Amino acid sequence: MTHTAAAVLRRQHIETPSWAYGNSGTRFKVFAQQGVPRNAYEKIADAATVHRFTGVAPTVALHIPWDRVDDYHHLSRYAAEQGIQLGTINANVFQDDDYRLGSVTNPDPAVRRKAIEHLLECVDIMDATGSADLKLWFSDGTNYPGQDDLRSRQDRLAEALQQANSRLTGSQRLLLEYKLFEPAFYATDVPDWGTAYAHCVELGPRAQVVIDTGHHAPGTNIEFIVAFLLRQNKLGAFDFNSRFYADDDLMAGAADPFQLFRIMNEIAAADAVTPDGGIAFMLDQCHNIEPKIQAVIRSVLNVQEATAKALLVDRTALAAAQKAGEVLGANDILMDAYHTDVRPMLRQLREDMGLDPDPITAYRRSGYLERVTAERVGGTAAGWGA
Ligand code: PSV
Ligand code: MN
């Protein structure tokens, strides 16, 4: 690995989601696991464990109200003691009976007000935690044609976004996430990158788009969206996960490692891998049947491997082949990087960073899961809706 690639990989940050450590499931069943955290503090301890073994996951995203605590300064200090920081604050306006017909786009102004109040509460939390990013995903939409007026819902959405955005200060950002469908099945109010992009343009420079890799129609060329938004300076973050069918929330890089490489190739080409590139690389996954901490470590390593391959692309040769119109030559250059086994290089990088070269084996050997399983008795394991 070149010195430059190693230096970039050392500085890469991958944020893990607090909810990945809690119990989750499908609408059919939540399978409880052992040693699952019961509160935000214990989720932070798990996230810090992932960072201890990978060296590249120094922040954890919170989801409010799932991670609500009395004292956010205290929570921040606890995270720092564990060796990580609190990251993105995710708003949750999708798990309340009042939101049956939507949150910020609800036809009832009282419900809209309640949803906006929650968004503003999330900004207060950011002020206390020092988090830079407010991530907004709305489950809002309709199930039946004629159920509500599509254009009015866009007006209500714009109004709510405006209010949240104008509450932000300093370098805080508003990150708007889109999703094709689910839970709305007819029309979702922020269904695609174009809608998210248009709202972010209207809001101004602190609003940027989040690409959740599981939120597209099958076959969508996600790297094209990446390239487009990068060019417009409107790509704020990723929610990485992988999918075979819809929003499966499986481990990043598990279903389609080549897609992850193609995405990271656009990022590497734009020199935007490290935090100064302004893109937050987050995981948004649920580990329903697999051991959770180990699955998060695997996902972090998968993103790191895709990034390492992307950094190996010979950009000079690629540009020359593209300019000369060498269709297959250009493709070969990209595929050469993709087919490189970067695992030995990454083992070396970890040794240079003072880490065990094999994070998963080291984690399993550490006895962490056995320890927390013994400690975390009583109380209620964190999970969907808790
Ligand atoms: C919605 O499916 C989503 O991707 C949003 O990011 C939510 O905040 C998250 O999942 C909840 O798990
Ligand atoms: Mn997401």
Tab-separated table of C-alpha atoms and ligand atoms in Angstrom:
chain	number	residue	atom	x	y	z
A	1	MET	CA	0.000	0.000	0.000
A	2	THR	CA	1.270	3.448	-0.815
A	3	HIS	CA	2.087	5.838	2.029
A	4	THR	CA	-0.710	8.114	0.901
A	5	ALA	CA	-3.318	5.357	0.945
A	6	ALA	CA	-2.192	4.244	4.413
A	7	ALA	CA	-2.321	7.821	5.704
A	8	VAL	CA	-5.839	8.250	4.349
A	9	LEU	CA	-7.039	4.947	5.822
A	10	ARG	CA	-5.630	5.846	9.226
A	11	ARG	CA	-7.736	8.992	9.237
A	12	GLN	CA	-10.948	7.427	7.958
A	13	HIS	CA	-13.885	7.613	10.383
A	14	ILE	CA	-16.836	5.264	10.318
A	15	GLU	CA	-19.645	6.112	12.726
A	16	THR	CA	-21.589	3.254	14.258
A	17	PRO	CA	-25.295	3.482	15.174
A	18	SER	CA	-26.397	3.050	18.795
A	19	TRP	CA	-29.408	1.048	17.616
A	20	ALA	CA	-27.213	-1.612	15.981
A	21	TYR	CA	-26.280	-2.774	19.492
A	22	GLY	CA	-29.891	-3.151	20.649
A	23	ASN	CA	-32.363	-5.870	19.825
A	24	SER	CA	-34.121	-5.578	16.491
A	25	GLY	CA	-36.128	-7.725	14.180
A	26	THR	CA	-38.577	-7.822	11.373
A	27	ARG	CA	-42.276	-7.159	11.781
A	28	PHE	CA	-42.595	-10.881	12.448
A	29	LYS	CA	-40.234	-11.338	15.388
A	30	VAL	CA	-37.533	-9.699	17.480
A	31	PHE	CA	-35.060	-12.354	18.621
A	32	ALA	CA	-33.523	-11.309	21.934
A	33	GLN	CA	-29.773	-11.750	22.296
A	34	GLN	CA	-27.629	-12.002	25.402
A	35	GLY	CA	-25.554	-9.120	26.740
A	36	VAL	CA	-27.602	-6.518	24.875
A	37	PRO	CA	-27.307	-2.968	26.279
A	38	ARG	CA	-30.181	-1.634	28.347
A	39	ASN	CA	-29.544	2.077	27.909
A	40	ALA	CA	-27.530	4.671	26.004
A	41	TYR	CA	-24.525	4.260	28.299
A	42	GLU	CA	-24.236	0.563	27.606
A	43	LYS	CA	-24.663	1.130	23.871
A	44	ILE	CA	-21.791	3.610	24.038
A	45	ALA	CA	-19.658	1.016	25.817
A	46	ASP	CA	-20.321	-1.405	22.930
A	47	ALA	CA	-19.539	1.246	20.319
A	48	ALA	CA	-16.296	2.054	22.141
A	49	THR	CA	-15.431	-1.633	21.999
A	50	VAL	CA	-15.809	-1.585	18.209
A	51	HIS	CA	-13.474	1.412	18.076
A	52	ARG	CA	-10.931	-0.237	20.386
A	53	PHE	CA	-10.556	-3.153	17.993
A	54	THR	CA	-10.855	-1.346	14.647
A	55	GLY	CA	-9.276	2.042	15.400
A	56	VAL	CA	-11.509	3.762	12.822
A	57	ALA	CA	-14.921	4.030	14.527
A	58	PRO	CA	-14.449	6.909	16.989
A	59	THR	CA	-18.060	8.167	17.092
A	60	VAL	CA	-21.496	6.735	17.789
A	61	ALA	CA	-24.783	8.058	16.395
A	62	LEU	CA	-27.683	8.533	18.808
A	63	HIS	CA	-31.377	8.154	18.041
A	64	ILE	CA	-33.838	10.226	20.077
A	65	PRO	CA	-35.957	9.192	22.006
A	66	TRP	CA	-34.372	5.704	22.008
A	67	ASP	CA	-31.225	7.181	23.592
A	68	ARG	CA	-32.845	9.874	25.696
A	69	VAL	CA	-31.029	10.573	29.003
A	70	ASP	CA	-31.389	13.198	31.714
A	71	ASP	CA	-27.965	14.722	31.274
A	72	TYR	CA	-26.355	14.810	27.819
A	73	HIS	CA	-23.184	16.474	29.105
A	74	HIS	CA	-22.767	13.505	31.401
A	75	LEU	CA	-23.345	11.115	28.496
A	76	SER	CA	-20.694	12.950	26.435
A	77	ARG	CA	-18.210	12.731	29.262
A	78	TYR	CA	-18.919	9.015	29.632
A	79	ALA	CA	-18.314	8.521	25.903
A	80	ALA	CA	-15.011	10.401	26.161
A	81	GLU	CA	-13.938	8.218	29.092
A	82	GLN	CA	-14.664	5.206	26.897
A	83	GLY	CA	-12.508	6.693	24.142
A	84	ILE	CA	-15.162	7.812	21.664
A	85	GLN	CA	-17.412	10.811	20.959
A	86	LEU	CA	-21.108	11.253	20.387
A	87	GLY	CA	-21.892	11.766	16.717
A	88	THR	CA	-24.989	12.442	14.665
A	89	ILE	CA	-28.305	13.006	16.385
A	90	ASN	CA	-31.090	11.135	14.591
A	91	ALA	CA	-34.599	12.447	15.093
A	92	ASN	CA	-37.438	9.990	15.507
A	93	VAL	CA	-40.841	11.223	14.421
A	94	PHE	CA	-42.083	7.836	13.318
A	95	GLN	CA	-43.001	5.930	16.461
A	96	ASP	CA	-45.900	7.771	17.988
A	97	ASP	CA	-49.616	7.153	17.451
A	98	ASP	CA	-49.999	10.809	16.528
A	99	TYR	CA	-47.888	10.184	13.412
A	100	ARG	CA	-50.297	7.741	11.765
A	101	LEU	CA	-50.918	10.212	8.920
A	102	GLY	CA	-47.433	11.666	8.986
A	103	SER	CA	-45.279	13.850	11.202
A	104	VAL	CA	-44.114	17.113	9.630
A	105	THR	CA	-46.448	16.615	6.660
A	106	ASN	CA	-49.481	15.591	8.744
A	107	PRO	CA	-52.683	17.379	7.715
A	108	ASP	CA	-53.216	18.340	11.390
A	109	PRO	CA	-51.197	21.450	12.372
A	110	ALA	CA	-51.037	20.308	16.025
A	111	VAL	CA	-49.254	17.097	15.011
A	112	ARG	CA	-46.913	19.030	12.761
A	113	ARG	CA	-46.086	21.341	15.665
A	114	LYS	CA	-45.350	18.343	17.902
A	115	ALA	CA	-43.016	16.878	15.268
A	116	ILE	CA	-41.197	20.185	14.777
A	117	GLU	CA	-40.801	20.543	18.564
A	118	HIS	CA	-39.050	17.181	18.538
A	119	LEU	CA	-36.688	18.308	15.787
A	120	LEU	CA	-35.846	21.403	17.838
A	121	GLU	CA	-35.315	19.246	20.939
A	122	CYS	CA	-32.785	17.255	18.895
A	123	VAL	CA	-30.899	20.478	18.137
A	124	ASP	CA	-30.829	21.261	21.891
A	125	ILE	CA	-29.295	17.819	22.395
A	126	MET	CA	-26.706	18.550	19.692
A	127	ASP	CA	-25.790	21.728	21.544
A	128	ALA	CA	-25.231	19.711	24.721
A	129	THR	CA	-23.336	16.824	23.100
A	130	GLY	CA	-21.331	18.878	20.632
A	131	SER	CA	-22.750	16.806	17.757
A	132	ALA	CA	-22.367	18.443	14.382
A	133	ASP	CA	-25.148	16.763	12.450
A	134	LEU	CA	-28.929	16.505	12.726
A	135	LYS	CA	-30.125	13.580	10.635
A	136	LEU	CA	-33.727	13.655	9.502
A	137	TRP	CA	-35.632	10.783	8.039
A	138	PHE	CA	-39.398	11.035	7.766
A	139	SER	CA	-41.642	8.020	7.470
A	140	ASP	CA	-44.234	10.428	6.084
A	141	GLY	CA	-46.276	9.492	3.078
A	142	THR	CA	-49.627	8.116	2.004
A	143	ASN	CA	-50.964	4.650	1.276
A	144	TYR	CA	-53.775	5.454	-1.125
A	145	PRO	CA	-54.167	7.790	-4.083
A	146	GLY	CA	-56.262	10.779	-3.026
A	147	GLN	CA	-55.519	10.214	0.686
A	148	ASP	CA	-53.861	13.625	0.957
A	149	ASP	CA	-52.695	16.390	-1.337
A	150	LEU	CA	-49.161	15.627	-2.532
A	151	ARG	CA	-48.175	19.259	-3.163
A	152	SER	CA	-49.506	20.504	0.177
A	153	ARG	CA	-47.439	17.848	1.910
A	154	GLN	CA	-44.325	19.187	0.161
A	155	ASP	CA	-45.197	22.693	1.421
A	156	ARG	CA	-45.558	21.394	4.987
A	157	LEU	CA	-42.279	19.518	4.703
A	158	ALA	CA	-40.466	22.616	3.442
A	159	GLU	CA	-41.867	24.664	6.324
A	160	ALA	CA	-40.694	22.133	8.957
A	161	LEU	CA	-37.250	21.812	7.415
A	162	GLN	CA	-36.958	25.587	7.363
A	163	GLN	CA	-37.725	25.782	11.076
A	164	ALA	CA	-35.212	23.096	12.020
A	165	ASN	CA	-32.566	24.550	9.739
A	166	SER	CA	-32.902	28.064	11.096
A	167	ARG	CA	-32.384	26.745	14.641
A	168	LEU	CA	-28.907	25.412	13.738
A	169	THR	CA	-25.803	27.419	14.570
A	170	GLY	CA	-22.057	27.379	13.904
A	171	SER	CA	-21.020	24.448	11.752
A	172	GLN	CA	-24.090	22.317	12.558
A	173	ARG	CA	-25.652	20.642	9.539
A	174	LEU	CA	-29.075	19.354	8.592
A	175	LEU	CA	-28.810	15.996	6.852
A	176	LEU	CA	-31.896	14.923	4.939
A	177	GLU	CA	-32.344	11.227	4.214
A	178	TYR	CA	-34.619	9.855	1.506
A	179	LYS	CA	-36.209	6.447	1.151
A	180	LEU	CA	-38.176	5.013	-1.733
A	181	PHE	CA	-40.970	3.430	0.290
A	182	GLU	CA	-41.832	1.914	3.671
A	183	PRO	CA	-43.761	2.493	5.790
A	184	ALA	CA	-45.705	4.488	3.192
A	185	PHE	CA	-46.586	2.327	0.219
A	186	TYR	CA	-48.173	4.711	-2.276
A	187	ALA	CA	-46.309	8.037	-2.033
A	188	THR	CA	-43.421	8.850	0.270
A	189	ASP	CA	-42.811	12.551	0.903
A	190	VAL	CA	-38.996	12.294	0.555
A	191	PRO	CA	-38.711	9.283	-1.753
A	192	ASP	CA	-35.511	9.986	-3.658
A	193	TRP	CA	-32.290	11.967	-3.874
A	194	GLY	CA	-33.829	14.514	-6.233
A	195	THR	CA	-36.509	15.498	-3.724
A	196	ALA	CA	-33.975	15.612	-0.878
A	197	TYR	CA	-31.573	17.605	-3.033
A	198	ALA	CA	-34.217	20.163	-4.047
A	199	HIS	CA	-35.207	20.759	-0.412
A	200	CYS	CA	-31.558	21.070	0.609
A	201	VAL	CA	-30.872	23.609	-2.144
A	202	GLU	CA	-33.855	25.647	-0.912
A	203	LEU	CA	-32.510	25.489	2.670
A	204	GLY	CA	-29.019	26.656	1.805
A	205	PRO	CA	-25.469	25.542	2.530
A	206	ARG	CA	-25.922	23.798	5.893
A	207	ALA	CA	-28.437	21.312	4.473
A	208	GLN	CA	-27.072	18.228	2.740
A	209	VAL	CA	-28.346	14.882	1.513
A	210	VAL	CA	-27.859	11.490	3.202
A	211	ILE	CA	-27.577	8.421	1.018
A	212	ASP	CA	-28.786	5.304	2.803
A	213	THR	CA	-27.613	2.532	0.500
A	214	GLY	CA	-30.726	0.437	1.224
A	215	HIS	CA	-33.205	3.114	0.193
A	216	HIS	CA	-33.356	2.751	-3.585
A	217	ALA	CA	-35.168	0.750	-6.208
A	218	PRO	CA	-33.295	-2.433	-7.153
A	219	GLY	CA	-30.662	-1.746	-9.790
A	220	THR	CA	-30.280	1.948	-8.985
A	221	ASN	CA	-26.820	3.245	-9.840
A	222	ILE	CA	-25.940	4.665	-6.413
A	223	GLU	CA	-22.449	5.791	-7.404
A	224	PHE	CA	-24.013	8.091	-9.990
A	225	ILE	CA	-26.006	9.769	-7.198
A	226	VAL	CA	-22.774	10.034	-5.192
A	227	ALA	CA	-20.951	11.657	-8.099
A	228	PHE	CA	-23.800	14.088	-8.797
A	229	LEU	CA	-24.195	15.208	-5.179
A	230	LEU	CA	-20.424	15.504	-4.694
A	231	ARG	CA	-20.227	17.798	-7.689
A	232	GLN	CA	-22.964	20.001	-6.192
A	233	ASN	CA	-21.375	19.926	-2.713
A	234	LYS	CA	-24.614	18.443	-1.385
A	235	LEU	CA	-23.461	15.011	-0.228
A	236	GLY	CA	-23.483	15.157	3.576
A	237	ALA	CA	-23.432	11.559	4.720
A	238	PHE	CA	-23.975	7.880	4.106
A	239	ASP	CA	-26.023	5.366	6.003
A	240	PHE	CA	-24.217	2.213	4.905
A	241	ASN	CA	-25.897	-1.172	5.008
A	242	SER	CA	-26.608	-3.793	2.403
A	243	ARG	CA	-29.645	-5.333	0.908
A	244	PHE	CA	-30.796	-8.137	-1.306
A	245	TYR	CA	-34.394	-6.955	-1.710
A	246	ALA	CA	-35.508	-3.697	-0.058
A	247	ASP	CA	-34.311	-1.935	3.103
A	248	ASP	CA	-32.780	-5.120	4.517
A	249	ASP	CA	-30.314	-3.324	6.845
A	250	LEU	CA	-27.760	-6.136	6.564
A	251	MET	CA	-24.031	-5.655	7.157
A	252	ALA	CA	-22.421	-3.124	4.798
A	253	GLY	CA	-20.549	-4.870	2.009
A	254	ALA	CA	-22.217	-8.220	2.651
A	255	ALA	CA	-24.703	-8.318	-0.218
A	256	ASP	CA	-22.776	-6.416	-2.870
A	257	PRO	CA	-19.140	-5.597	-2.053
A	258	PHE	CA	-18.601	-4.413	-5.641
A	259	GLN	CA	-21.270	-1.735	-5.207
A	260	LEU	CA	-19.586	-0.544	-2.014
A	261	PHE	CA	-16.295	-0.358	-3.921
A	262	ARG	CA	-17.914	1.641	-6.739
A	263	ILE	CA	-19.334	4.091	-4.204
A	264	MET	CA	-16.004	4.480	-2.392
A	265	ASN	CA	-14.293	4.863	-5.759
A	266	GLU	CA	-16.284	8.058	-6.362
A	267	ILE	CA	-15.407	9.277	-2.872
A	268	ALA	CA	-11.706	8.499	-3.306
A	269	ALA	CA	-11.671	10.162	-6.734
A	270	ALA	CA	-13.070	13.317	-5.096
A	271	ASP	CA	-10.458	13.078	-2.319
A	272	ALA	CA	-13.249	13.001	0.269
A	273	VAL	CA	-12.456	9.907	2.365
A	274	THR	CA	-11.150	11.684	5.476
A	275	PRO	CA	-13.274	13.848	7.806
A	276	ASP	CA	-12.036	17.084	6.219
A	277	GLY	CA	-13.888	15.931	3.073
A	278	GLY	CA	-17.103	16.826	4.911
A	279	ILE	CA	-18.870	13.488	4.440
A	280	ALA	CA	-20.038	11.500	7.462
A	281	PHE	CA	-19.679	7.756	6.881
A	282	MET	CA	-22.210	6.060	9.095
A	283	LEU	CA	-23.589	2.579	9.389
A	284	ASP	CA	-27.343	2.126	9.706
A	285	GLN	CA	-27.909	-1.548	10.297
A	286	CYS	CA	-29.920	-3.965	12.370
A	287	HIS	CA	-28.456	-7.267	13.455
A	288	ASN	CA	-31.460	-9.464	13.908
A	289	ILE	CA	-29.892	-12.921	13.934
A	290	GLU	CA	-26.120	-12.369	14.005
A	291	PRO	CA	-24.001	-11.358	17.037
A	292	LYS	CA	-24.270	-7.587	17.101
A	293	ILE	CA	-20.864	-6.195	18.097
A	294	GLN	CA	-19.062	-8.689	15.887
A	295	ALA	CA	-21.362	-7.760	12.978
A	296	VAL	CA	-20.621	-4.066	13.468
A	297	ILE	CA	-16.878	-4.801	13.478
A	298	ARG	CA	-17.298	-6.868	10.273
A	299	SER	CA	-19.170	-3.960	8.644
A	300	VAL	CA	-16.503	-1.429	9.616
A	301	LEU	CA	-13.848	-3.723	8.138
A	302	ASN	CA	-15.904	-4.158	4.957
A	303	VAL	CA	-16.124	-0.384	4.474
A	304	GLN	CA	-12.402	-0.114	5.186
A	305	GLU	CA	-11.598	-2.830	2.612
A	306	ALA	CA	-13.745	-1.165	-0.059
A	307	THR	CA	-12.017	2.149	0.692
A	308	ALA	CA	-8.543	0.608	0.497
A	309	LYS	CA	-9.359	-0.865	-2.927
A	310	ALA	CA	-10.740	2.480	-4.097
A	311	LEU	CA	-7.538	4.187	-2.987
A	312	LEU	CA	-5.534	1.720	-5.107
A	313	VAL	CA	-7.143	2.819	-8.375
A	314	ASP	CA	-4.411	4.216	-10.615
A	315	ARG	CA	-6.106	7.581	-11.273
A	316	THR	CA	-3.461	8.820	-13.730
A	317	ALA	CA	-3.674	5.688	-15.868
A	318	LEU	CA	-7.472	5.730	-15.609
A	319	ALA	CA	-7.721	9.339	-16.765
A	320	ALA	CA	-5.395	8.593	-19.701
A	321	ALA	CA	-7.417	5.534	-20.726
A	322	GLN	CA	-10.666	7.498	-20.456
A	323	LYS	CA	-9.273	10.348	-22.531
A	324	ALA	CA	-8.072	7.924	-25.188
A	325	GLY	CA	-11.489	6.294	-25.285
A	326	GLU	CA	-10.065	2.931	-24.205
A	327	VAL	CA	-13.272	1.397	-22.966
A	328	LEU	CA	-11.867	-1.941	-21.837
A	329	GLY	CA	-8.528	-0.508	-20.726
A	330	ALA	CA	-10.263	1.919	-18.379
A	331	ASN	CA	-12.496	-0.817	-17.030
A	332	ASP	CA	-9.437	-3.066	-16.467
A	333	ILE	CA	-7.755	-0.375	-14.374
A	334	LEU	CA	-10.768	-0.121	-12.098
A	335	MET	CA	-11.197	-3.892	-11.840
A	336	ASP	CA	-7.496	-4.403	-11.069
A	337	ALA	CA	-7.960	-2.321	-7.939
A	338	TYR	CA	-11.181	-4.120	-7.040
A	339	HIS	CA	-9.583	-7.552	-7.391
A	340	THR	CA	-6.594	-6.671	-5.202
A	341	ASP	CA	-6.596	-8.531	-1.900
A	342	VAL	CA	-6.114	-5.620	0.495
A	343	ARG	CA	-6.408	-7.701	3.655
A	344	PRO	CA	-2.619	-8.148	4.170
A	345	MET	CA	-2.140	-4.379	3.794
A	346	LEU	CA	-4.872	-3.650	6.287
A	347	ARG	CA	-3.379	-6.102	8.775
A	348	GLN	CA	-0.114	-4.193	8.442
A	349	LEU	CA	-1.899	-0.865	8.862
A	350	ARG	CA	-3.519	-2.080	12.087
A	351	GLU	CA	-0.175	-3.266	13.437
A	352	ASP	CA	1.266	0.157	12.640
A	353	MET	CA	-1.669	1.697	14.537
A	354	GLY	CA	-0.899	-0.472	17.567
A	355	LEU	CA	-3.962	-2.665	17.023
A	356	ASP	CA	-4.405	-6.384	16.689
A	357	PRO	CA	-4.257	-7.148	12.939
A	358	ASP	CA	-7.383	-9.300	13.202
A	359	PRO	CA	-10.058	-7.277	15.042
A	360	ILE	CA	-12.739	-9.974	15.028
A	361	THR	CA	-10.565	-12.696	16.535
A	362	ALA	CA	-9.137	-10.211	19.028
A	363	TYR	CA	-12.644	-9.117	20.039
A	364	ARG	CA	-13.804	-12.714	20.483
A	365	ARG	CA	-10.694	-13.499	22.510
A	366	SER	CA	-11.221	-10.450	24.724
A	367	GLY	CA	-14.190	-11.992	26.553
A	368	TYR	CA	-16.107	-8.684	26.282
A	369	LEU	CA	-19.400	-10.317	25.345
A	370	GLU	CA	-19.131	-12.859	28.169
A	371	ARG	CA	-18.397	-10.038	30.625
A	372	VAL	CA	-21.307	-7.821	29.601
A	373	THR	CA	-23.633	-10.824	29.440
A	374	ALA	CA	-22.811	-11.497	33.090
A	375	GLU	CA	-23.142	-7.814	34.021
A	376	ARG	CA	-26.268	-6.848	32.104
A	377	VAL	CA	-28.841	-8.733	34.097
A	378	GLY	CA	-32.219	-7.290	34.991
A	379	GLY	CA	-33.804	-4.292	33.337
A	380	THR	CA	-35.045	-4.225	29.774
A	381	ALA	CA	-32.795	-4.811	26.808
A	382	ALA	CA	-32.800	-1.892	24.386
A	383	GLY	CA	-34.685	-2.499	21.196
A	384	TRP	CA	-37.138	-1.126	18.708
A	385	GLY	CA	-39.390	1.364	20.391
A	386	ALA	CA	-37.538	1.142	23.717
B	1	PSV	C1	-35.176	4.503	7.968
B	1	PSV	O1	-35.396	3.272	7.348
B	1	PSV	C2	-33.757	4.620	8.489
B	1	PSV	O2	-32.843	4.287	7.479
B	1	PSV	C3	-33.474	5.989	9.063
B	1	PSV	O3	-32.112	6.304	8.963
B	1	PSV	C4	-33.861	5.812	10.483
B	1	PSV	O4	-33.395	6.801	11.353
B	1	PSV	C5	-33.287	4.448	10.743
B	1	PSV	O5	-33.539	3.723	9.549
B	1	PSV	C6	-33.878	3.784	11.915
B	1	PSV	O6	-33.371	2.493	12.022
B	2	MN	MN	-30.925	5.227	7.366
